[in-house]
Amino acid sequence: MHCRHCGSDCKVQPEVPDMPAEDFLKAIDSLTPHVDPHKTFIIITGGEALLRNDLEEVGLELYRRGYPWGVVTNGYMLGARRLESLMEAGMHSITVSLDGLKNEHNWLRQHDGSYGKATEAIKLLAAQDEVLWDVVTCVNPHNIGQLAEFKEYLVELGVCSWRLFSIFPMGRAAGDKELQLTDRQFREILDFIKDCRENDNRIHVSYACEGFLGEYEQKVRDHFFYCRSGVEVASIRCNGAISGCTSVRSNMDQGSIYTDDLWDVWQNRFQNMRDRSWAHKGQCKSCKVWRYCEGNGLHLYDDNGELLTCHYHRLTANQ
């Protein structure tokens, strides 16, 4: 894959190997005395998680320790045999990305075989009832006009839960104007989700966690907005860095499992994520909804701590 919308740092650093499984498990073991594993959910994402040949080995070790775990995948490598092995390793949930109908999905992923593989993976998931699963879609100008048609296709496939994202201008998406929605289109997504939630009980549709949405709060997702990064969510990157949400820039990393204790970092750092007073500047300084929003999701900030986009402002700019 060479996904146009990848929001990661997108740095080609071949000298940085992926984390050995034993290093990750050692960090988890250091955390275990301090938490209830059954209430601590571990998500393995990427990049592409299924490229790890030892994913089942890691998952089984997490299962033995009492941790529920899940995977986010593009579905390309999720055949029947791989799904079975993941389930045998105790996988609790899985999310598959499907970004529209064939042409639109393959355009975004820049891979002609991506759509077919993701669709087959979803069919496999729809045929089992032991694992929780859903589909996520990144909405952009190329697929926004087909949301209603695409929803019917997902229902036909057996999808019961569908999350929609907009693409934030970071990573490869930063300079690609073909990926950015107009303010009108952004409102169109939210209106579409609101209508689905009110009038179609065949599929549960929701908007992603990012950004305060003003009048749409609790109408397009199941909870009122707040950024969970560093508050309820911590992550270990492939190089051992400890951060909040994996979508947050690497300049917000709080330490490393190779030099720091994970629990100590969780208890005593993350101040810039838990106290957002530093973000009360610029357009946020005089915003009347600051106390609800506190500066949006942290992944919407650039490396210099400047807000890239404000969803609430987009929704109210022309009112």
Coordinates of C-alpha atoms in Angstrom, one line a residue:
M1 CA 0.0 0.0 0.0
H2 CA 0.9 3.6 -0.5
C3 CA -2.1 5.3 1.1
R4 CA -2.6 8.9 0.1
H5 CA -4.2 9.8 3.4
C6 CA -1.7 8.2 5.9
G7 CA -1.6 10.6 8.8
S8 CA 1.5 9.1 10.4
D9 CA 4.8 10.9 10.4
C10 CA 5.5 9.0 7.1
K11 CA 9.3 8.9 7.6
V12 CA 11.2 6.3 5.7
Q13 CA 13.7 5.1 8.3
P14 CA 14.9 1.6 7.4
E15 CA 17.6 1.8 10.1
V16 CA 14.8 1.6 12.7
P17 CA 13.6 -2.0 13.1
D18 CA 10.2 -2.9 14.2
M19 CA 10.0 -3.7 18.0
P20 CA 10.9 -7.2 19.0
A21 CA 7.9 -9.0 20.6
E22 CA 9.7 -9.6 23.8
D23 CA 10.4 -5.9 24.4
F24 CA 6.7 -5.1 24.0
L25 CA 5.7 -7.9 26.4
K26 CA 8.3 -6.9 28.9
A27 CA 6.7 -3.4 29.0
I28 CA 3.3 -4.9 29.4
D29 CA 4.5 -7.0 32.3
S30 CA 5.8 -3.9 34.0
L31 CA 2.3 -2.4 33.7
T32 CA 0.4 -5.5 34.9
P33 CA 0.8 -5.1 38.7
H34 CA -0.8 -1.6 38.5
V35 CA -3.9 -2.2 36.4
D36 CA -6.8 -4.6 36.0
P37 CA -5.8 -6.4 32.7
H38 CA -9.4 -7.3 32.0
K39 CA -10.2 -3.6 31.9
T40 CA -7.2 -2.5 29.9
F41 CA -7.7 -3.0 26.2
I42 CA -4.7 -3.3 23.9
I43 CA -5.0 -2.4 20.2
I44 CA -2.3 -3.4 17.7
T45 CA -2.2 -1.1 14.7
G46 CA 0.3 0.2 12.2
G47 CA 1.2 0.6 9.4
E48 CA -0.3 -2.9 8.8
A49 CA -0.4 -5.1 11.9
L50 CA -0.9 -8.3 10.0
L51 CA 2.6 -8.0 8.5
R52 CA 3.9 -9.2 11.9
N53 CA 4.5 -12.9 11.6
D54 CA 4.5 -13.1 15.4
L55 CA 1.2 -11.3 15.9
E56 CA -0.5 -14.4 17.1
E57 CA 2.3 -15.2 19.5
V58 CA 2.1 -11.7 21.0
G59 CA -1.7 -11.9 21.1
L60 CA -1.7 -15.2 22.9
E61 CA 0.7 -13.9 25.5
L62 CA -1.6 -10.9 26.1
Y63 CA -4.6 -13.3 26.4
R64 CA -2.8 -15.4 28.9
R65 CA -2.1 -12.3 31.0
G66 CA -5.8 -11.4 30.9
Y67 CA -5.7 -8.5 28.4
P68 CA -8.4 -8.2 25.7
W69 CA -6.7 -7.2 22.5
G70 CA -7.7 -6.2 19.0
V71 CA -6.3 -5.3 15.6
V72 CA -6.7 -2.5 13.0
T73 CA -6.1 -3.7 9.5
N74 CA -6.5 -2.9 5.8
G75 CA -7.7 -6.5 5.4
Y76 CA -5.3 -7.4 2.6
M77 CA -3.8 -10.3 4.5
L78 CA -6.9 -11.4 6.4
G79 CA -7.8 -14.7 4.8
A80 CA -9.7 -17.5 6.4
R81 CA -6.7 -19.2 7.8
R82 CA -5.2 -16.0 9.3
L83 CA -8.5 -15.1 10.9
E84 CA -8.8 -18.5 12.5
S85 CA -5.3 -18.2 13.9
L86 CA -6.0 -14.8 15.3
M87 CA -9.1 -16.0 17.0
E88 CA -7.3 -19.0 18.4
A89 CA -4.8 -16.5 19.9
G90 CA -7.6 -14.8 21.8
M91 CA -8.3 -11.8 19.5
H92 CA -11.2 -9.8 21.0
S93 CA -11.9 -7.3 18.2
I94 CA -10.9 -6.3 14.7
T95 CA -11.4 -3.2 12.6
V96 CA -11.1 -3.3 8.8
S97 CA -10.7 -0.2 6.6
L98 CA -12.9 0.2 3.5
D99 CA -12.9 3.6 1.9
G100 CA -15.7 3.5 -0.5
L101 CA -16.6 1.4 -3.6
K102 CA -14.0 -0.2 -5.7
N103 CA -12.5 2.7 -7.7
E104 CA -12.6 5.2 -4.8
H105 CA -11.1 2.8 -2.3
N106 CA -8.3 1.7 -4.6
W107 CA -7.6 5.3 -5.6
L108 CA -7.1 6.2 -1.9
R109 CA -4.9 3.1 -1.1
Q110 CA -3.1 3.3 -4.5
H111 CA -3.3 -0.5 -4.8
D112 CA -5.6 -2.2 -7.4
G113 CA -6.1 -5.3 -5.3
S114 CA -6.9 -3.5 -2.0
Y115 CA -10.7 -3.3 -2.4
G116 CA -11.2 -6.9 -3.3
K117 CA -9.1 -8.2 -0.3
A118 CA -10.8 -5.8 2.2
T119 CA -14.2 -6.9 1.0
E120 CA -13.4 -10.6 1.3
A121 CA -12.1 -10.0 4.8
I122 CA -15.4 -8.3 5.8
K123 CA -17.3 -11.2 4.4
L124 CA -15.3 -13.6 6.6
L125 CA -16.0 -11.5 9.7
A126 CA -19.7 -11.3 8.9
A127 CA -19.8 -15.1 8.9
Q128 CA -18.6 -15.5 12.5
D129 CA -20.0 -14.3 15.8
E130 CA -17.1 -14.7 18.2
V131 CA -15.2 -11.5 17.6
L132 CA -16.4 -7.9 17.7
W133 CA -15.7 -6.0 14.5
D134 CA -16.4 -2.9 12.6
V135 CA -15.6 -1.0 9.4
V136 CA -14.0 2.4 9.2
T137 CA -14.1 4.7 6.2
C138 CA -12.0 7.9 5.5
V139 CA -14.4 10.3 3.8
N140 CA -12.9 12.6 1.1
P141 CA -14.2 14.5 -2.0
H142 CA -13.8 11.3 -4.1
N143 CA -16.3 9.2 -2.1
I144 CA -18.5 11.6 -0.2
G145 CA -21.1 11.5 -3.0
Q146 CA -21.6 7.8 -2.7
L147 CA -22.1 7.5 1.1
A148 CA -25.7 6.4 0.8
E149 CA -24.9 3.8 -1.9
F150 CA -21.9 2.6 0.0
K151 CA -24.0 2.2 3.2
E152 CA -26.3 -0.1 1.3
Y153 CA -23.4 -2.1 0.1
L154 CA -22.0 -2.5 3.7
V155 CA -25.4 -3.6 4.9
E156 CA -25.5 -6.2 2.2
L157 CA -22.1 -7.4 3.3
G158 CA -23.4 -7.8 6.8
V159 CA -21.7 -4.8 8.5
C160 CA -23.4 -3.8 11.7
S161 CA -21.0 -1.1 12.9
W162 CA -19.5 1.7 10.7
R163 CA -17.3 4.6 11.7
L164 CA -16.6 7.5 9.4
F165 CA -13.5 9.7 9.6
S166 CA -12.5 12.9 7.8
I167 CA -8.9 13.2 6.8
F168 CA -6.7 15.6 8.8
P169 CA -3.9 17.5 7.0
M170 CA -0.9 15.7 8.3
G171 CA 1.6 13.1 6.9
R172 CA 1.0 12.4 3.3
A173 CA -2.3 14.1 3.5
A174 CA -0.8 17.5 4.4
G175 CA -0.4 18.8 0.9
D176 CA -3.0 16.8 -0.9
K177 CA -5.9 19.1 -1.7
E178 CA -7.8 16.2 -3.3
L179 CA -8.3 14.8 0.2
Q180 CA -9.6 17.8 2.0
L181 CA -13.4 18.4 2.4
T182 CA -15.0 21.8 2.1
D183 CA -16.9 23.2 5.1
R184 CA -20.1 22.3 3.3
Q185 CA -19.0 18.7 2.7
F186 CA -17.9 18.4 6.3
R187 CA -21.4 19.3 7.5
E188 CA -22.8 16.9 4.8
I189 CA -21.0 14.0 6.5
L190 CA -22.4 14.9 9.9
D191 CA -25.9 15.3 8.5
F192 CA -25.6 11.9 6.8
I193 CA -24.6 10.2 10.0
K194 CA -27.3 12.0 12.0
D195 CA -29.9 10.8 9.5
C196 CA -28.6 7.2 9.6
R197 CA -28.7 7.1 13.4
E198 CA -32.2 8.5 13.5
N199 CA -33.8 6.5 10.6
D200 CA -31.8 3.3 9.9
N201 CA -31.4 0.7 12.6
R202 CA -29.8 -1.8 10.2
I203 CA -26.3 -0.4 10.8
H204 CA -24.8 1.7 13.6
V205 CA -23.1 4.7 12.1
S206 CA -20.9 7.1 14.0
Y207 CA -18.3 9.8 13.5
A208 CA -14.7 9.5 14.7
C209 CA -13.5 10.7 18.0
E210 CA -11.7 13.8 16.7
G211 CA -12.9 17.3 17.4
F212 CA -15.7 19.1 19.2
L213 CA -18.8 19.3 16.9
G214 CA -21.1 21.8 18.6
E215 CA -24.7 21.2 17.8
Y216 CA -23.9 17.7 16.5
E217 CA -22.4 16.4 19.8
Q218 CA -24.1 13.2 20.8
K219 CA -26.1 13.2 17.6
V220 CA -23.4 11.6 15.5
R221 CA -21.4 9.5 18.0
D222 CA -22.1 7.7 21.3
H223 CA -20.2 10.0 23.6
F224 CA -19.5 13.7 24.2
F225 CA -16.2 14.8 22.8
Y226 CA -13.0 14.8 24.7
C227 CA -9.5 14.0 23.6
R228 CA -8.5 10.7 25.3
S229 CA -4.8 10.9 24.3
G230 CA -2.7 10.7 27.5
V231 CA -5.9 10.6 29.6
E232 CA -7.3 7.2 28.8
V233 CA -5.0 6.1 26.0
A234 CA -1.2 5.5 25.9
S235 CA 0.7 3.9 23.1
I236 CA 4.1 2.2 22.5
R237 CA 5.4 3.0 19.0
C238 CA 7.5 0.6 17.0
N239 CA 10.7 2.2 18.1
G240 CA 9.7 1.9 21.8
A241 CA 8.6 5.5 22.2
I242 CA 5.8 6.1 24.8
S243 CA 3.0 8.4 23.7
G244 CA -0.7 9.0 23.9
C245 CA -2.8 8.2 20.9
T246 CA -0.8 6.9 18.0
S247 CA -2.1 9.7 15.7
V248 CA -0.4 12.4 17.9
R249 CA 2.9 13.8 16.5
S250 CA 6.1 12.2 17.8
N251 CA 7.1 15.5 19.3
M252 CA 4.6 14.7 22.1
D253 CA 6.3 11.4 23.0
Q254 CA 6.7 11.1 26.8
G255 CA 9.6 8.6 27.0
S256 CA 10.7 5.2 25.8
I257 CA 10.3 1.7 27.2
Y258 CA 14.0 1.3 26.7
T259 CA 14.9 4.1 29.1
D260 CA 11.8 4.6 31.2
D261 CA 9.2 2.6 33.2
L262 CA 5.9 2.6 31.4
W263 CA 3.8 2.9 34.6
D264 CA 6.0 5.7 35.9
V265 CA 5.6 7.6 32.6
W266 CA 1.8 7.1 32.8
Q267 CA 1.6 8.4 36.3
N268 CA 4.0 11.3 36.2
R269 CA 4.1 12.6 32.6
F270 CA 1.5 13.5 29.9
Q271 CA 1.1 16.9 31.6
N272 CA 0.7 18.6 28.2
M273 CA -2.2 16.2 27.4
R274 CA -4.0 16.4 30.7
D275 CA -3.6 20.1 31.2
R276 CA -4.6 21.8 28.0
S277 CA -4.1 25.4 29.1
W278 CA -1.2 25.8 26.7
A279 CA -3.7 25.4 23.8
H280 CA -5.8 28.4 25.0
K281 CA -4.4 30.7 22.3
G282 CA -5.1 31.9 18.8
Q283 CA -8.6 31.3 17.7
C284 CA -9.2 29.2 20.9
K285 CA -8.4 32.2 23.1
S286 CA -11.7 33.9 22.6
C287 CA -13.8 30.8 21.7
K288 CA -17.1 30.6 23.7
V289 CA -17.0 26.8 23.7
W290 CA -13.4 26.4 25.0
R291 CA -14.6 24.7 28.2
Y292 CA -16.2 21.9 26.2
C293 CA -13.5 21.5 23.6
E294 CA -10.2 22.5 25.2
G295 CA -8.5 22.9 21.8
N296 CA -9.8 19.8 19.8
G297 CA -8.0 16.5 19.4
L298 CA -4.2 16.6 19.9
H299 CA -3.6 14.9 16.6
L300 CA -4.9 18.1 14.9
Y301 CA -1.8 20.0 16.0
D302 CA 1.3 20.3 14.0
D303 CA 4.9 19.8 15.2
N304 CA 5.0 23.4 16.5
G305 CA 1.9 23.1 18.6
E306 CA -0.3 25.0 16.2
L307 CA -3.9 23.9 15.6
L308 CA -4.3 22.8 11.9
T309 CA -8.1 22.8 11.8
C310 CA -11.1 23.4 14.1
H311 CA -14.2 21.4 13.4
Y312 CA -16.4 23.7 15.4
H313 CA -15.2 26.7 13.5
R314 CA -15.8 24.9 10.2
L315 CA -19.4 24.3 11.3
T316 CA -20.1 27.9 12.4
A317 CA -18.0 30.0 10.1
N318 CA -20.8 30.9 7.8
Q319 CA -23.6 31.2 10.4

